Coordinates of C-alpha atoms in Angstrom, one line a residue:
M1 CA 1.1 -15.1 47.4
Y2 CA 2.3 -13.2 44.3
W3 CA 0.6 -9.9 43.8
D4 CA 0.4 -8.6 40.2
G5 CA -1.0 -5.1 40.4
F6 CA -1.6 -4.8 36.6
T7 CA -3.5 -8.1 36.3
A8 CA -5.5 -7.3 39.5
M9 CA -6.5 -3.8 38.3
E10 CA -7.3 -5.0 34.8
Q11 CA -9.6 -7.7 36.1
D12 CA -11.3 -5.2 38.4
V13 CA -11.9 -2.6 35.7
R14 CA -13.2 -5.2 33.3
A15 CA -15.7 -6.4 36.0
V16 CA -16.8 -2.8 36.7
V17 CA -17.2 -1.8 33.1
G18 CA -18.9 -5.1 32.3
D19 CA -21.6 -4.3 34.9
P20 CA -24.8 -3.2 33.1
R21 CA -25.1 -0.3 35.4
W22 CA -21.8 1.2 34.2
T23 CA -23.3 3.1 31.2
L24 CA -26.0 4.6 33.5
L25 CA -23.4 6.3 35.8
P26 CA -22.7 10.0 35.3
P27 CA -19.5 10.8 33.5
L28 CA -17.8 12.2 36.6
T29 CA -18.6 9.2 38.6
R30 CA -17.2 6.9 36.0
A31 CA -14.0 8.9 35.8
H32 CA -13.7 8.9 39.6
T33 CA -14.2 5.1 39.7
L34 CA -11.5 4.6 37.1
A35 CA -9.1 7.0 38.9
Q36 CA -9.4 4.9 42.1
R37 CA -8.0 2.0 40.2
A38 CA -4.9 3.7 38.8
L39 CA -1.5 2.3 39.7
L40 CA 1.8 3.7 40.8
T41 CA 5.0 1.8 40.1
P42 CA 8.4 2.2 41.9
D43 CA 9.9 4.4 39.2
G44 CA 7.1 6.9 39.7
S45 CA 5.1 6.0 36.6
R46 CA 1.3 6.2 36.8
W47 CA -0.8 3.7 34.9
L48 CA -4.5 3.4 34.1
F49 CA -6.5 0.7 32.5
G50 CA -9.1 2.5 30.4
A51 CA -10.7 3.0 27.0
H52 CA -10.4 0.2 24.4
A53 CA -9.5 -2.2 27.3
R54 CA -5.8 -1.1 27.2
W55 CA -3.3 0.6 29.5
Y56 CA -2.3 4.2 29.5
R57 CA 0.7 5.9 31.1
L58 CA 0.9 9.4 32.4
D59 CA 3.7 11.3 30.7
R60 CA 6.0 12.9 33.2
V61 CA 7.0 15.5 30.6
D62 CA 3.9 16.7 28.9
G63 CA 1.4 15.6 31.6
R64 CA -0.8 13.7 29.1
W65 CA -2.0 10.1 29.3
H66 CA -0.5 8.0 26.5
L67 CA -1.7 4.6 25.2
S68 CA 1.2 2.4 26.3
A69 CA 1.6 -1.3 26.9
P70 CA 2.4 -2.1 30.5
P71 CA 5.7 -3.4 31.9
L72 CA 6.2 -7.1 32.1
H73 CA 9.0 -7.4 34.6
P74 CA 7.6 -9.3 37.6
A75 CA 9.3 -7.0 40.2
I76 CA 7.6 -3.9 38.7
R77 CA 4.2 -5.6 38.4
S78 CA 4.4 -6.9 42.0
D79 CA 5.4 -3.6 43.4
A80 CA 2.7 -1.6 41.6
R81 CA 0.1 -0.2 44.1
P82 CA -3.3 1.5 43.6
H83 CA -2.8 5.2 43.8
P84 CA -5.2 7.9 42.4
P85 CA -3.2 9.9 39.9
G86 CA -4.1 13.4 41.3
V87 CA -4.9 14.6 37.8
A88 CA -8.1 14.7 35.9
I89 CA -9.0 11.6 33.8
P90 CA -9.8 12.8 30.2
P91 CA -13.2 11.7 29.0
A92 CA -11.6 9.8 26.1
L93 CA -9.9 7.5 28.5
V94 CA -13.1 6.5 30.3
P95 CA -14.5 3.3 28.9
A96 CA -17.9 3.7 27.2
G97 CA -18.6 0.0 27.5
P98 CA -18.9 -1.2 23.9
D99 CA -15.2 -0.6 23.4
F100 CA -14.4 -3.3 25.9
A101 CA -16.3 -5.8 23.7
Y102 CA -14.1 -5.2 20.7
D103 CA -12.5 -8.4 19.3
R104 CA -8.9 -7.5 18.2
G105 CA -8.4 -10.7 16.3
S106 CA -4.8 -11.6 15.4
T107 CA -1.8 -9.5 14.6
Q108 CA -0.2 -12.2 12.6
A109 CA 0.9 -11.5 9.0
F110 CA 0.3 -13.9 6.2
V111 CA 3.8 -15.4 6.0
G112 CA 4.0 -18.7 7.9
P113 CA 0.4 -19.5 8.7
D114 CA -1.4 -19.7 5.4
V115 CA -4.9 -18.4 4.7
P116 CA -7.1 -21.4 5.4
H117 CA -8.0 -23.5 2.4
E118 CA -11.7 -23.1 3.0
I119 CA -11.5 -19.4 2.8
T120 CA -9.4 -19.3 -0.4
E121 CA -11.8 -21.7 -2.1
R122 CA -14.8 -19.6 -1.2
L123 CA -13.0 -16.5 -2.5
R124 CA -12.2 -18.4 -5.7
A125 CA -15.9 -19.1 -6.2
L126 CA -16.7 -15.5 -5.7
L127 CA -14.1 -14.5 -8.4
L128 CA -15.4 -17.1 -10.8
A129 CA -18.9 -15.9 -10.4
H130 CA -18.1 -12.2 -10.9
R131 CA -15.1 -12.1 -13.2
G132 CA -17.1 -12.3 -16.4
L133 CA -19.5 -9.4 -15.9
R134 CA -19.5 -6.6 -18.5
R135 CA -16.8 -4.0 -18.0
E136 CA -19.3 -1.3 -19.2
D137 CA -21.6 -2.2 -16.4
F138 CA -18.8 -2.4 -13.8
P139 CA -16.1 0.1 -14.7
L140 CA -12.9 0.5 -12.6
S141 CA -12.5 3.8 -10.8
G142 CA -9.9 5.6 -8.7
A143 CA -6.7 3.7 -7.6
Y144 CA -7.9 0.4 -9.0
R145 CA -7.2 1.7 -12.5
E146 CA -3.5 1.5 -11.6
I147 CA -3.7 -2.0 -10.1
F148 CA -5.8 -3.9 -12.7
A149 CA -5.8 -4.3 -16.4
R150 CA -8.2 -2.1 -18.4
D151 CA -10.6 -5.0 -19.3
V152 CA -11.1 -6.1 -15.7
A153 CA -14.6 -5.5 -14.1
S154 CA -14.9 -3.6 -10.9
T155 CA -16.3 -6.7 -9.2
V156 CA -12.8 -8.2 -9.2
A157 CA -11.5 -5.0 -7.7
A158 CA -14.2 -5.1 -5.0
V159 CA -13.1 -8.6 -3.9
W160 CA -9.4 -7.5 -3.9
G161 CA -10.1 -4.2 -2.2
T162 CA -12.1 -5.9 0.5
I163 CA -9.3 -8.4 1.2
M164 CA -6.7 -5.6 1.5
W165 CA -8.9 -3.4 3.7
C166 CA -9.8 -6.2 6.1
A167 CA -6.2 -7.4 6.5
Y168 CA -4.5 -6.2 9.7
A169 CA -1.0 -6.4 8.1
P170 CA -1.1 -7.2 4.3
A171 CA 2.3 -8.9 4.1
F172 CA 1.7 -12.1 2.2
D173 CA 3.7 -15.2 1.4
G174 CA 4.9 -14.9 -2.2
N175 CA 3.1 -18.1 -3.1
E176 CA -0.1 -17.4 -1.2
V177 CA -2.9 -19.0 -3.1
M178 CA -5.3 -16.1 -2.4
L179 CA -3.0 -13.7 -4.2
S180 CA -2.3 -16.0 -7.0
M181 CA -5.9 -16.1 -8.0
F182 CA -5.6 -12.4 -9.0
G183 CA -2.5 -12.8 -11.1
E184 CA -4.2 -12.6 -14.5
F185 CA -6.1 -9.5 -13.6
L186 CA -3.2 -7.3 -12.4
A187 CA -1.8 -4.5 -14.6
R188 CA 1.6 -4.5 -12.9
P189 CA 3.8 -6.5 -10.5
L190 CA 2.9 -6.6 -6.9
P191 CA 5.5 -4.9 -4.6
G192 CA 7.9 -7.4 -2.9
D193 CA 9.6 -10.5 -4.3
D194 CA 9.2 -14.2 -4.5
W195 CA 9.3 -14.6 -0.8
V196 CA 7.0 -11.8 0.4
R197 CA 4.5 -9.4 -1.1
W198 CA 4.6 -6.1 0.9
L199 CA 1.2 -4.7 0.1
P200 CA -0.2 -1.3 1.2
L201 CA -3.1 -1.1 3.6
G202 CA -6.4 -1.1 1.7
S203 CA -8.3 2.1 1.2
L204 CA -11.9 2.5 2.3
D205 CA -12.1 5.6 0.0
A206 CA -11.2 3.5 -3.1
L207 CA -13.6 0.7 -2.0
V208 CA -16.6 3.0 -1.4
A209 CA -15.8 4.9 -4.7
L210 CA -16.6 1.7 -6.7
Y211 CA -20.1 1.6 -5.3
A212 CA -20.7 5.4 -5.2
E213 CA -19.7 5.8 -8.9
R214 CA -22.4 3.3 -10.0
M215 CA -25.0 4.9 -7.7
R216 CA -24.3 8.4 -9.0
S217 CA -24.4 7.3 -12.6
G218 CA -27.9 5.8 -12.1
A219 CA -26.8 2.2 -12.2
Q220 CA -28.3 1.5 -8.8
Q221 CA -28.5 -2.3 -9.2
A222 CA -24.8 -2.5 -10.1
G223 CA -23.9 -0.3 -7.2
L224 CA -25.9 -2.5 -4.8
R225 CA -24.4 -5.6 -6.3
L226 CA -20.9 -4.2 -5.5
A227 CA -21.8 -3.4 -2.0
G228 CA -23.3 -6.9 -1.6
L229 CA -20.1 -8.5 -3.0
M230 CA -18.0 -6.5 -0.5
A231 CA -20.2 -7.8 2.4
E232 CA -20.1 -11.3 1.0
T233 CA -16.3 -11.2 0.7
A234 CA -15.9 -9.9 4.2
T235 CA -18.2 -12.6 5.5
V236 CA -15.9 -15.2 4.0
L237 CA -12.8 -13.4 5.5
R238 CA -14.0 -13.1 9.0
A239 CA -13.4 -16.8 9.6
D240 CA -9.7 -15.9 9.8
A241 CA -8.8 -13.8 12.9
R242 CA -6.3 -11.7 10.9
F243 CA -9.2 -10.3 8.9
R244 CA -12.0 -10.6 11.4
P245 CA -12.2 -7.2 13.2
R246 CA -12.2 -5.1 10.0
A247 CA -14.3 -7.6 8.1
E248 CA -17.0 -7.3 10.8
A249 CA -16.9 -3.5 10.5
L250 CA -17.2 -3.6 6.7
I251 CA -20.2 -6.0 6.9
A252 CA -21.8 -3.6 9.3
M253 CA -21.2 -0.7 6.9
A254 CA -22.2 -2.4 3.6
E255 CA -24.8 -5.0 4.4
P256 CA -27.6 -2.6 5.5
L257 CA -27.7 -1.3 1.9
L258 CA -29.1 -4.6 0.7
A259 CA -32.3 -4.2 2.8
S260 CA -32.4 -0.4 2.6
P261 CA -31.0 0.7 -0.8
W262 CA -31.8 4.4 -0.2
L263 CA -29.5 4.7 2.9
D264 CA -26.8 6.7 1.1
H265 CA -28.9 8.7 -1.3
H266 CA -28.5 11.8 0.9
A267 CA -24.7 11.5 0.8
L268 CA -24.3 11.0 -3.0
P269 CA -24.6 14.6 -4.2
G270 CA -22.0 15.9 -1.7
G271 CA -19.5 13.1 -2.1
A272 CA -20.0 12.1 1.6
V273 CA -20.6 8.4 1.1
R274 CA -17.5 7.3 2.9
Q275 CA -18.7 9.3 6.0
A276 CA -22.1 7.7 5.7
W277 CA -20.5 4.2 5.8
L278 CA -18.3 5.1 8.8
A279 CA -21.4 6.5 10.6
R280 CA -23.0 3.1 10.3
C281 CA -20.2 1.3 12.1
P282 CA -21.5 0.2 15.5
P283 CA -19.6 1.4 18.7
H284 CA -18.0 -1.9 19.5
L285 CA -16.4 -2.0 16.0
V286 CA -15.3 1.7 15.7
S287 CA -11.7 0.7 16.6
A288 CA -11.4 -1.3 13.4
T289 CA -11.8 2.0 11.4
L290 CA -9.2 4.0 13.2
P291 CA -6.9 4.2 10.2
E292 CA -9.6 6.0 8.3
W293 CA -10.1 8.9 10.7
A294 CA -7.5 8.8 13.4
P295 CA -4.0 7.9 12.0
G296 CA -2.3 9.0 15.2
E297 CA -4.4 6.8 17.4
H298 CA -3.9 3.9 14.9
F299 CA -0.2 4.3 15.2
R300 CA -0.4 4.2 19.0
H301 CA -2.4 0.9 18.8
T302 CA -0.1 -0.8 16.4
L303 CA 2.9 0.2 18.5
Y304 CA 1.1 -1.3 21.5
D305 CA 0.5 -4.5 19.4
L306 CA 4.3 -4.6 18.7
V307 CA 5.1 -4.4 22.4
E308 CA 2.7 -7.3 23.0
A309 CA 4.3 -9.3 20.2
L310 CA 7.7 -8.8 21.8
A311 CA 6.5 -10.1 25.2
Y312 CA 8.8 -13.1 24.8
T313 CA 11.8 -10.9 25.2
A314 CA 10.9 -10.1 28.8
S315 CA 11.9 -13.6 29.9
R316 CA 15.3 -12.9 28.3
G317 CA 15.9 -9.9 30.5
M318 CA 14.8 -7.2 28.0
D319 CA 12.1 -4.5 28.2
P320 CA 9.7 -5.1 25.4
R321 CA 8.7 -1.4 25.4
A322 CA 12.3 -0.3 24.8
V323 CA 12.8 -3.0 22.2
A324 CA 9.7 -1.9 20.3
A325 CA 11.0 1.7 20.2
A326 CA 14.4 0.4 19.0
L327 CA 12.8 -1.6 16.2
L328 CA 10.7 1.4 15.3
A329 CA 13.9 3.4 15.1
A330 CA 15.5 0.7 12.8
D331 CA 12.6 1.0 10.4
V332 CA 12.6 4.8 10.4
A333 CA 16.4 4.7 9.8
G334 CA 16.0 2.2 7.0
V335 CA 13.5 4.5 5.2
C336 CA 15.0 7.9 6.0
G337 CA 18.6 7.3 7.1
V338 CA 20.2 8.3 10.4
S339 CA 22.6 11.1 9.5
E340 CA 22.4 14.2 7.4
P341 CA 24.8 15.8 4.9
A342 CA 26.9 18.8 6.0
W343 CA 25.5 20.8 3.0
A344 CA 21.9 20.4 4.1
P345 CA 21.6 20.6 7.9
G346 CA 18.1 20.0 9.3
S347 CA 16.7 18.9 5.9
S348 CA 16.4 15.2 6.6
G349 CA 13.4 13.0 6.5
T350 CA 14.2 11.4 9.9
A351 CA 13.9 14.7 11.7
R352 CA 10.5 15.3 10.2
V353 CA 9.3 11.8 10.9
V354 CA 10.5 11.7 14.5
T355 CA 9.1 15.1 15.3
A356 CA 5.7 13.9 14.0
L357 CA 5.8 10.7 16.1
Y358 CA 6.9 12.2 19.4
P359 CA 3.4 13.5 20.4
W360 CA 2.0 10.0 20.0
M361 CA 4.5 8.3 22.3
D362 CA 5.1 8.5 26.1
D363 CA 8.3 10.0 27.4
Q364 CA 10.0 6.6 28.0
Q365 CA 9.4 5.4 24.5
R366 CA 10.3 8.8 23.0
Q367 CA 13.6 8.6 24.9
A368 CA 14.3 5.1 23.7
L369 CA 13.5 6.1 20.1
Y370 CA 15.8 9.1 20.3
L371 CA 18.7 7.1 21.8
A372 CA 18.4 4.3 19.3
L373 CA 18.6 6.7 16.4
A374 CA 21.1 9.2 17.8
D375 CA 23.7 7.1 19.6
P376 CA 25.4 4.3 17.5
A377 CA 27.0 3.0 20.7
H378 CA 23.8 2.7 22.7
P379 CA 22.7 -0.9 23.6
L380 CA 19.4 -0.3 22.0
R381 CA 21.2 -0.1 18.6
G382 CA 22.0 -3.8 19.2
C383 CA 18.3 -4.6 18.6
W384 CA 18.6 -3.5 15.0
P385 CA 18.8 -6.2 12.2
A386 CA 22.3 -6.8 10.9
G387 CA 22.8 -8.2 7.4
G388 CA 19.0 -8.6 7.1
V389 CA 18.8 -10.8 10.2
L390 CA 17.5 -10.2 13.6
P391 CA 19.9 -10.3 16.6
S392 CA 19.9 -13.8 18.2
A393 CA 18.4 -12.3 21.4
L394 CA 15.3 -11.2 19.5
L395 CA 14.7 -14.4 17.5
P396 CA 11.1 -15.5 18.1
P397 CA 10.7 -18.9 19.9
D398 CA 8.2 -20.3 17.4
R399 CA 6.4 -19.7 14.1
T400 CA 3.2 -18.3 15.7
T401 CA 5.2 -15.7 17.6
A402 CA 7.3 -14.9 14.5
A403 CA 4.1 -14.3 12.5
A404 CA 2.7 -12.0 15.2
L405 CA 5.9 -10.1 15.3
L406 CA 6.0 -9.8 11.5
G407 CA 2.4 -8.6 11.4
S408 CA 2.7 -6.0 14.2
A409 CA 6.0 -4.7 13.0
Y410 CA 4.7 -4.3 9.4
A411 CA 1.4 -2.7 10.6
T412 CA 3.4 -0.3 12.8
G413 CA 5.5 0.6 9.7
L414 CA 2.5 1.3 7.6
A415 CA 0.9 3.3 10.4
W416 CA 3.9 5.7 11.0
C417 CA 4.2 6.2 7.2
A418 CA 0.5 7.1 7.0
L419 CA 0.8 9.4 10.0
T420 CA 3.9 11.3 8.7
G421 CA 3.0 11.3 5.0
T422 CA 6.0 9.0 4.2
P423 CA 5.7 6.6 1.2
A424 CA 5.9 3.0 2.5
P425 CA 8.9 1.2 0.9
P426 CA 7.8 -1.3 -1.7
E427 CA 10.6 -3.6 -0.7
G428 CA 9.3 -3.7 2.9
F429 CA 10.8 -2.3 6.2
A430 CA 14.0 -3.5 7.7
V431 CA 12.5 -5.2 10.7
P432 CA 9.7 -7.1 9.0
A433 CA 12.1 -8.2 6.3
A434 CA 14.4 -9.6 9.0
V435 CA 11.6 -11.4 10.7
V436 CA 10.7 -13.1 7.4
Q437 CA 14.0 -14.9 7.6
C438 CA 12.6 -16.7 10.6
L439 CA 9.7 -18.0 8.6
I440 CA 10.6 -18.6 4.9
H441 CA 12.4 -21.9 5.5
Q442 CA 9.6 -23.4 7.5
R443 CA 7.2 -25.8 5.9
D444 CA 3.9 -24.2 4.6
D445 CA 0.7 -25.4 6.1
P446 CA -0.5 -28.6 4.5
R447 CA -3.2 -28.2 1.9
P448 CA -5.9 -30.8 1.2
Q449 CA -5.5 -32.7 -2.0
E450 CA -8.3 -32.3 -4.4
P451 CA -8.8 -32.6 -8.2
R452 CA -8.1 -29.4 -10.0
A453 CA -10.8 -28.2 -12.3
E454 CA -9.6 -27.4 -15.8
H455 CA -11.3 -24.0 -15.9
R456 CA -9.3 -22.8 -12.9
A457 CA -5.9 -23.2 -14.5
D458 CA -5.7 -19.6 -15.5
L459 CA -6.5 -18.4 -12.0
E460 CA -3.6 -20.3 -10.5
E461 CA -0.8 -18.6 -12.3
S462 CA 1.0 -15.5 -11.2
G463 CA 4.3 -14.0 -12.1
A464 CA 7.4 -13.6 -9.9
W465 CA 7.6 -9.9 -9.7
L466 CA 9.9 -7.6 -7.9
F467 CA 9.8 -3.8 -7.4
E468 CA 13.2 -2.3 -6.8
T469 CA 13.5 1.1 -5.0
S470 CA 16.2 3.0 -3.2
N471 CA 16.1 5.7 -0.6
S472 CA 19.0 8.1 -0.2
D473 CA 17.4 10.6 2.3
I474 CA 19.7 11.0 5.3
S475 CA 18.9 13.0 8.4
S476 CA 19.4 14.4 11.8
L477 CA 17.2 14.2 14.9
P478 CA 15.3 16.9 16.7
P479 CA 16.0 17.3 20.4
L480 CA 13.6 15.8 22.9

């Protein structure tokens, strides 16, 4: 009978944490219970299935536990044996209970599988119902002034901002109907081209600011209407797994205001409304808000997602963990470069980015990232896209897998940019752009045929826009 240590321990931990008595145990007892279920693999690595229902690996260099997707090679998994790690389990790794109930949804991007027709039509109805409100009653604020034309009401921005904040990876098909509905409202082209719109991750700060500005100005009904519109939009979006986790979190933050309009009154004078919203997020949905308060942890989770999306490479004799690090290196190199000029040693962006990422990766993935960037002859460099195309060994086997790889790769790119303070490239990252080539020639999902209402014609038009940028920063690498 085949023994898979990782599967066995994961099932065991899930059963223990799922027991109602788990939350009643003293913290030390819970940590000890978890430590007894740690694994030791033949290479000396120690693994632990812990908080957020994910695996952690003990770094043999810095002695810390790192969030790290487990190995998939059958020989490693079958040789893994229970072995207490001999080091303390940090409280942050011990499952609280609600974190195991978190629904991670889907890591797919929005190229390939379309946003379902039912969702786009319900969003269209929301736009039609709120587009004509008076600009004076619903003024734009913050970043939305740069996105929308001056005569657009903030209700339109609230729908848009909710969509962008709820999306796991906002890379959209260039002809996605959901984006086309906003074409007439935009003040400038969306980043990307006719094939893909590479959009930035939505900002909770900007979304909350629309509501808070109205509340501070004394227009409480307008502010509550905006909060209700955000909750209503999120309710529509949660039917799609790519939006669901963050949509559920936003509903939990915004919807209570409709029954208790005074909830944020204490936070308005000090500008702490965003913190008040985050405080309302229930424990089982806190992971959805990681980008807002823990960019390093968010990067770890997106890299974990990328490794999982690359699981198909294991059957081809590759290590998904090493491949993920190599693809991360390809995107860092695409944005920052891989060499530095002789006249400016040590001044490169790559050195700064890699130094900032190292603390959030385990020693094996740090080493793989370093080798892929530093050694042009290393086999990991063979994972990089060439001529805008993925190597044949990395081509996803189907559209679903390709969409998941695209989404996790783009989310990882946005996460490391946010963590390091690097502007995300408007033309997209090298790896996601290469994955798109696996999807753009496939047939879109069929759409139901229905009569087109005359008053919708203006909403179905959008321009073919392209942002062009260049990046000439070139760099060296810090030592491990």
